[in-house]
Coordinates of C-alpha atoms and ligand atoms in Angstrom, one line a residue:
X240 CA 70.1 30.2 97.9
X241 CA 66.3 29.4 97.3
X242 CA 64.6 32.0 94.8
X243 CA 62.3 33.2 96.8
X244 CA 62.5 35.5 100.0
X245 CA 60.6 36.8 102.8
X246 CA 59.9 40.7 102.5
X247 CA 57.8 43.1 104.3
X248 CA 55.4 44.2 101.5
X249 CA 52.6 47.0 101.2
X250 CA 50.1 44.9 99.1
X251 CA 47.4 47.0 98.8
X252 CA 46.4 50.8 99.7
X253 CA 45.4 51.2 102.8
X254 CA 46.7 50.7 106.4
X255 CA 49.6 48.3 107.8
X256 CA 52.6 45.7 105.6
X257 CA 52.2 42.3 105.3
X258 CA 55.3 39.5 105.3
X259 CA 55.2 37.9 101.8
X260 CA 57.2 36.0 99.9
X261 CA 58.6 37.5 96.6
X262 CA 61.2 36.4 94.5
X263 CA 64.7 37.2 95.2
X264 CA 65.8 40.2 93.0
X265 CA 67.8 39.9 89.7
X266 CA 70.8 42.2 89.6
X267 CA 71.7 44.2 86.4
X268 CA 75.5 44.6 85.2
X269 CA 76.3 47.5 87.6
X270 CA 74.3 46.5 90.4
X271 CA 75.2 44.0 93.6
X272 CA 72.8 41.9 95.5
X273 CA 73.0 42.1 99.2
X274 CA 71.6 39.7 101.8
X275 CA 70.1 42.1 104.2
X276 CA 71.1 41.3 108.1
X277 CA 69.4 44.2 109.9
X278 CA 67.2 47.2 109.2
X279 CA 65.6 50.1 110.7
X280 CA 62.3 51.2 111.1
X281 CA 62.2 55.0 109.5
X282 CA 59.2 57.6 110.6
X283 CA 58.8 57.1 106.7
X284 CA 57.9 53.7 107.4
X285 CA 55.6 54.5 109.2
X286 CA 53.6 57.2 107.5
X287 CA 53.5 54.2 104.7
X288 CA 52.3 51.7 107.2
X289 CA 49.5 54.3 108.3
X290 CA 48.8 55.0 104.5
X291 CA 48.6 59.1 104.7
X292 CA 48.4 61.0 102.2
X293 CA 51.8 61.5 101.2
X294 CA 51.7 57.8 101.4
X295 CA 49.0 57.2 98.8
X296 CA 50.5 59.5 96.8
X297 CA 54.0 58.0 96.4
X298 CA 54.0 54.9 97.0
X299 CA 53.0 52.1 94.2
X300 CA 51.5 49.4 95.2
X301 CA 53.0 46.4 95.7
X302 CA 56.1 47.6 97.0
X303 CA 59.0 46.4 99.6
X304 CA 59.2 48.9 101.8
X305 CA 62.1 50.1 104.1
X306 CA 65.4 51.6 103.0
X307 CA 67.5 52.0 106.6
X308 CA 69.6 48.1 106.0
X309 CA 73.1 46.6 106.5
X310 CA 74.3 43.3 105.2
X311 CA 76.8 41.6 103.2
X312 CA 77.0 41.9 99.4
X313 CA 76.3 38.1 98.2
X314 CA 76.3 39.0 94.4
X315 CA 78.4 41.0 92.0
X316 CA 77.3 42.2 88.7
X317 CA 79.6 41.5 86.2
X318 CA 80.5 45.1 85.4
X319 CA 81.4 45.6 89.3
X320 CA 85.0 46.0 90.2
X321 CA 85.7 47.3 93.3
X322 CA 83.6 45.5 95.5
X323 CA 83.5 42.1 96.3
X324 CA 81.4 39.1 97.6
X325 CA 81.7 38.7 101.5
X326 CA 81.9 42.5 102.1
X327 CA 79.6 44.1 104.8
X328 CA 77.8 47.3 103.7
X329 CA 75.5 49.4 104.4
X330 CA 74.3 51.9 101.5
X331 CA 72.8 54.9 100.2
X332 CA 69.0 54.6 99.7
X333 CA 68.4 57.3 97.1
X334 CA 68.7 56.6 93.7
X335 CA 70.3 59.0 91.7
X336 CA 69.8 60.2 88.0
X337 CA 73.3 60.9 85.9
X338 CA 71.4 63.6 83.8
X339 CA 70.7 67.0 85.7
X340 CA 72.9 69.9 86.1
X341 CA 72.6 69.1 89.5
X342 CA 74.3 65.1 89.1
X343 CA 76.9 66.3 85.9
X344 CA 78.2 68.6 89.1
X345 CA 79.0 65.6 91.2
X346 CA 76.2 67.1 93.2
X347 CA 74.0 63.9 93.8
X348 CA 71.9 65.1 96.8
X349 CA 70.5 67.3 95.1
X350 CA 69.5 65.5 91.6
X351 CA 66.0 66.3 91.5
X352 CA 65.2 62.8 89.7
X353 CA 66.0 61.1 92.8
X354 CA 64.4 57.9 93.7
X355 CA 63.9 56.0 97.0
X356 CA 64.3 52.2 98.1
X357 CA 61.0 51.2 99.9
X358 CA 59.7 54.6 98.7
X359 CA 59.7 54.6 95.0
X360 CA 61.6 51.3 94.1
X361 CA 62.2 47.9 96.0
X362 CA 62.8 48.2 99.5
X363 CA 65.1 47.1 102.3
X364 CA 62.6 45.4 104.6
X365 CA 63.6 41.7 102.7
X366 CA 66.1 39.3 103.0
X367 CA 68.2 40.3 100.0
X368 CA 68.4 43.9 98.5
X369 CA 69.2 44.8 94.8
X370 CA 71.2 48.1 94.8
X371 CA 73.6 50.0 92.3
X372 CA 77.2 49.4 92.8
X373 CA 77.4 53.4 93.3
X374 CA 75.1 53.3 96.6
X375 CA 77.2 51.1 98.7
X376 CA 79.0 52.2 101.3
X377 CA 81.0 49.5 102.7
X378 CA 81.6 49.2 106.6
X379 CA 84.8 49.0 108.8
X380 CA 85.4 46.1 111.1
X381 CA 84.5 49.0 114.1
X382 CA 80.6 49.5 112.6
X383 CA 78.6 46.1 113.4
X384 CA 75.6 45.6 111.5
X385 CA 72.7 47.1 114.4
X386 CA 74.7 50.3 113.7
X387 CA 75.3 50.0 109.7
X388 CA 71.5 49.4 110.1
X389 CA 70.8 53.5 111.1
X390 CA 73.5 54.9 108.8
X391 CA 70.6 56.3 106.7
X392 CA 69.4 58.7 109.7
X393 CA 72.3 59.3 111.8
X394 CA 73.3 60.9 107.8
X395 CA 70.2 63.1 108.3
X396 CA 71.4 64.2 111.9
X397 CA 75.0 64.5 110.7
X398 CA 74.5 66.5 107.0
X399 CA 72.2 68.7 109.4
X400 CA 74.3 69.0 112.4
X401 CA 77.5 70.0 109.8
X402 CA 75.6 72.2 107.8
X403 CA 77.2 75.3 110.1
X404 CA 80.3 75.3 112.1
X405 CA 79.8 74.3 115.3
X406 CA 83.0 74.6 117.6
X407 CA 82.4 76.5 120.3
X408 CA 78.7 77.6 119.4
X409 CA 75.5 76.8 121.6
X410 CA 73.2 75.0 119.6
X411 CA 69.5 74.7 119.8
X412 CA 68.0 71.3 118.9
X413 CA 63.9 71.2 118.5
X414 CA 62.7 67.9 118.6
X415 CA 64.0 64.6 120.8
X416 CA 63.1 61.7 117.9
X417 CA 66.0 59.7 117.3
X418 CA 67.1 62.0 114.7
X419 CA 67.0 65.2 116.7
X420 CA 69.2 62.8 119.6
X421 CA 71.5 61.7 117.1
X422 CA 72.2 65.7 116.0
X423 CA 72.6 66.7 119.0
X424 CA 75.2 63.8 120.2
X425 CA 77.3 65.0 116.9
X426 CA 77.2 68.8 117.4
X427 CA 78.8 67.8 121.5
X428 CA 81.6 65.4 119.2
X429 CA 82.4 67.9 116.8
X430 CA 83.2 70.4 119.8
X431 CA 79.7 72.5 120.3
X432 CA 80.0 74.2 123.6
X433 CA 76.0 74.0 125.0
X434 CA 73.4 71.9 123.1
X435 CA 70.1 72.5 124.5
X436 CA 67.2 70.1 123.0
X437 CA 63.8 70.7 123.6
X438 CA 60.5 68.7 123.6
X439 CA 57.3 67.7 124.8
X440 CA 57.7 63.7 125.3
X441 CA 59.5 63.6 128.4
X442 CA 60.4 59.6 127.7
X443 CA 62.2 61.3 124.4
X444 CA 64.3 63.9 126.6
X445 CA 65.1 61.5 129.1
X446 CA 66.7 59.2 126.2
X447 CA 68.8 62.4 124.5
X448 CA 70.1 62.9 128.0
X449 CA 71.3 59.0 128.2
X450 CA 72.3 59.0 124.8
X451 CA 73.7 62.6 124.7
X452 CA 75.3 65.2 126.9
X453 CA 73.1 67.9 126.3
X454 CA 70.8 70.1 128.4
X455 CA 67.2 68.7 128.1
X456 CA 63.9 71.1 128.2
X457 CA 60.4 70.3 128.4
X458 CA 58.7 73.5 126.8
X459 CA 55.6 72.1 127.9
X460 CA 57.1 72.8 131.1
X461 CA 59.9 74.6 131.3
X462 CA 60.7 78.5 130.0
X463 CA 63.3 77.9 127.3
X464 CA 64.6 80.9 127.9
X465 CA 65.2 79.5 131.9
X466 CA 68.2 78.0 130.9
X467 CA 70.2 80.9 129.2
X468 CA 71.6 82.0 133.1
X469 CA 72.1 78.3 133.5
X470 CA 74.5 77.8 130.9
X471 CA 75.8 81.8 131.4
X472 CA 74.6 82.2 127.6
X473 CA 74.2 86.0 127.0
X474 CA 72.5 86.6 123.8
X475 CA 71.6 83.1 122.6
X476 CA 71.6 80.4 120.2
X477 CA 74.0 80.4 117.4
X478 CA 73.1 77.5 115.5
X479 CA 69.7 75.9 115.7
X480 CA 68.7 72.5 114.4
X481 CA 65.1 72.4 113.8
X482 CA 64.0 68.3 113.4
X483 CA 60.3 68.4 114.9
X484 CA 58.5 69.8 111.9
X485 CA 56.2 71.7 114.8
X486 CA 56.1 75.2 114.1
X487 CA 56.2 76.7 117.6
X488 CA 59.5 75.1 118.1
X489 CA 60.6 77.2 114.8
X490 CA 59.1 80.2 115.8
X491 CA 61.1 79.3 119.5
X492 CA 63.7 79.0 118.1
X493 CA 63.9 82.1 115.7
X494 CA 62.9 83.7 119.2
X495 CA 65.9 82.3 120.9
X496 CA 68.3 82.5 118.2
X497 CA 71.2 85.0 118.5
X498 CA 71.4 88.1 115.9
X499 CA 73.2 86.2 112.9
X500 CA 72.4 82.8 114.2
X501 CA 71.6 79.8 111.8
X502 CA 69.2 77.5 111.1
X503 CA 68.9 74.1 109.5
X504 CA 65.8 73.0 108.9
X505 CA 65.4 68.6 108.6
X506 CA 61.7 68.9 110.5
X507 CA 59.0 68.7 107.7
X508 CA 55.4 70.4 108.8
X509 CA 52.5 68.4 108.0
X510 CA 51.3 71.4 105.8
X511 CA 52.3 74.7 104.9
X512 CA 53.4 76.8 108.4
X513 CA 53.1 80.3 108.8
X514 CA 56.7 82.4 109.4
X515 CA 57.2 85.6 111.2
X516 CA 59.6 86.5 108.2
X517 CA 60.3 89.8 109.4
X518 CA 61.7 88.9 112.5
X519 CA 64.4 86.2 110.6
X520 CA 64.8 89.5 108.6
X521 CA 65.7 91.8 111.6
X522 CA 68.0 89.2 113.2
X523 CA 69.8 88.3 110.2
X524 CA 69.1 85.0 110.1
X525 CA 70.6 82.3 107.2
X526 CA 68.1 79.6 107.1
X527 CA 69.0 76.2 104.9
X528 CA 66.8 73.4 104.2
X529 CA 68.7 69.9 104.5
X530 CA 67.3 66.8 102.7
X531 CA 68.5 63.1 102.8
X532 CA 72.7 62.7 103.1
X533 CA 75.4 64.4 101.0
X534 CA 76.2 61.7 98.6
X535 CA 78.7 60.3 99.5
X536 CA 80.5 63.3 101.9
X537 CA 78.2 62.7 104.9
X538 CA 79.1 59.1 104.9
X539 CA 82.6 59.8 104.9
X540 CA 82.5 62.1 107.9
X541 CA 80.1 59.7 109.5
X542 CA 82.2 56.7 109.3
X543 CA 85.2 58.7 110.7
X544 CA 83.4 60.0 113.7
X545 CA 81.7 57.0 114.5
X546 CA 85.5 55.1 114.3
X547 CA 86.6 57.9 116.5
X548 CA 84.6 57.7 119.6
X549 CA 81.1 59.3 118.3
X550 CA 78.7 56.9 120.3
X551 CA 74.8 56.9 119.0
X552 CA 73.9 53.0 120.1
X553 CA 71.8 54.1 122.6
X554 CA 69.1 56.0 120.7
X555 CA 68.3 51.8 119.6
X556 CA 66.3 50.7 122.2
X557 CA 64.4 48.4 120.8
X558 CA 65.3 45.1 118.7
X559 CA 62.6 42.4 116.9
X560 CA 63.0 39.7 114.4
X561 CA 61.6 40.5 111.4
X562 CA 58.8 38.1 112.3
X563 CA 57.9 40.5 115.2
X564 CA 57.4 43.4 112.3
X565 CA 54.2 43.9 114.0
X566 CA 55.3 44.8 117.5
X567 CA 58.4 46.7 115.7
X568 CA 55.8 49.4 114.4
X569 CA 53.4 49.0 117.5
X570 CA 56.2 50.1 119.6
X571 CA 57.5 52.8 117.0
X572 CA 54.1 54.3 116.6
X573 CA 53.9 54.3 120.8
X574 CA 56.2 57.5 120.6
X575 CA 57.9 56.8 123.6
X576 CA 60.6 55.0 121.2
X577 CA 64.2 55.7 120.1
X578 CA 65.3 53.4 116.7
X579 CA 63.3 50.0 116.4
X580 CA 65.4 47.6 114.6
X581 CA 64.7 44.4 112.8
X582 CA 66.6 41.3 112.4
X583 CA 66.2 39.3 109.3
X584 CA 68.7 36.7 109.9
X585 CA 66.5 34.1 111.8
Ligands
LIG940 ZN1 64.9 56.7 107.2

């Protein structure tokens, strides 16, 4: 292996990445290097592509970006025993601390010293990765690499869609991104009796109701209450799944929600978002806020559902080589998208 790799790098503040070539990574004792086979273009990509705010804030300059990746580990270090050279993997992007209350509890989601590949450190969007040992996850034979490559957020839309129990339930999912999809098709596998998935784009319905079966609604069309007699629902939701960030589709769906329903909330609003509190008060509504995966529970359940029959391929629909970075983000920022994924093997 040559010393030096191609990696999709922010260079400088300001707008768009540039392909560079870096040295490959150095592992430590407890870490493994991983030559990187495919990777997926995150809406957190993209808000560091378009430099935002949140963007300029976080993100040091230079930095690999992109943390959605699977590969094959290449490397050991030389205090790693249990995995081994020649394994696929994918892997958990968020570095963890050991010290908080939060870690000592075996609770790593929620260590608030958490740091992110292509975020905070290093990034995916290269041909070989450095990570801890801890963060792998590696795959089964039944999990090719394009799937391994969009572990990261189908863990979003699975820790979401098992926040609540869902058997049974109808369940209310605001917001068709790839994300919302994904939800949606794992509250249907775990046994959900309606889901019901509302948005604007109708190019992002249309793909929830390929990739899904669920019960698609434009609300810039349609009444969302219009489909209640439908689908002979009575009082409505029980569960909703809130992934838009848009804050009439949470105020919809408080509105829509059964007394006692629940709510998890994955959507981030651009800013802060007013709340007609008294009415979650009155209905008796549990609200819970769900951030990145449970480390490493949501990859468990993942991997089992996605050995037994849970089928998310087609929110991919579309694939680039690396080289094509430029048309990977074009066509991600064109919103009419489901997962963009780039190949780095070429
Ligand atoms: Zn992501």
């Amino acid at each position: 292996m040559s010393n030096m790799m191609r990696a999709l790098q922010k260079t400088q503040a300001g707008e768009g990445l540039e392909m560079t070539r870096v040295p490959v990574p150095e592992i430590g004792p407890d870490d493994v290097l991983i030559r990187v086979n495919k990777t997926g273009i995150c809406g957190t990509d993209m808000h560091i592509w378009n430099w935002d705010d949140w963007a300029a804030r976080t993100v040091p300059v230079p930095l690999v970006t992109g943390h959605e990746f699977a590969g094959e580990i290449v490397e050991i270090g030389r205090d790693v025993t249990d995995l081994s050279v020649g394994q696929r993997c994918s892997g958990e992007g968020h570095l963890i601390g050991r010290h908080s209350r939060q870690s000592r509890a075996g609770k790593f989601h929620l260590d608030p010293e958490t740091r992110g590949i292509g975020v905070n450190e290093q990034g995916a969007f290269a041909e070989y990765l450095r990570l801890p040992a801890f963060n792998v996850v590696p795959l089964p034979e039944a999990i090719d690499d394009e799937i391994g490559a969009i572990l990261d957020p189908l863990g979003n839309a699975v820790h979401t869609a098992l926040s609540f129990d869902l058997v049974g339930e109808d369940v209310l999912v605001t917001g068709a991104g790839p994300i919302g999809i994904m939800a949606a098709a794992v509250a249907r596998h775990v046994g959900a009796r309606h889901v019901v998935i509302t948005d604007v784009n109708p190019d992002r319905l249309a793909l929830a109701a390929r990739v899904a079966d669920v019960v698609p609604v434009n609300v810039a069309e349609e009444e969302l209450r219009d489909v209640f007699p439908r689908l002979r629902m009575k009082q409505g939701f029980d569960v909703g799944l809130e992934m838009s960030g848009n804050q009439r589709a949470l105020d919809q769906m408080v509105e829509t929600l059964t007394m006692g329903g629940r709510i998890a909330l994955l959507g981030i609003p651009p800013g802060k978002s007013p709340v007609d509190w008294s009415r979650i008060v009155f209905k008796a509504i549990t609200i819970k806020g769900v951030y990145g995966r449970e480390i490493f529970e949501t990859w468990y359940k993942m991997i089992a559902m996605l050995e037994n029959g849970l089928d998310v391929r087609g929110v991919i629909t579309h694939r680039f080589d690396a080289g094509a970075f430029r048309e990977g983000f074009a066509t991600m920022g064109g919103g009419a998208s489901g997962k963009v994924v780039l190949d780095w093997t070429g």
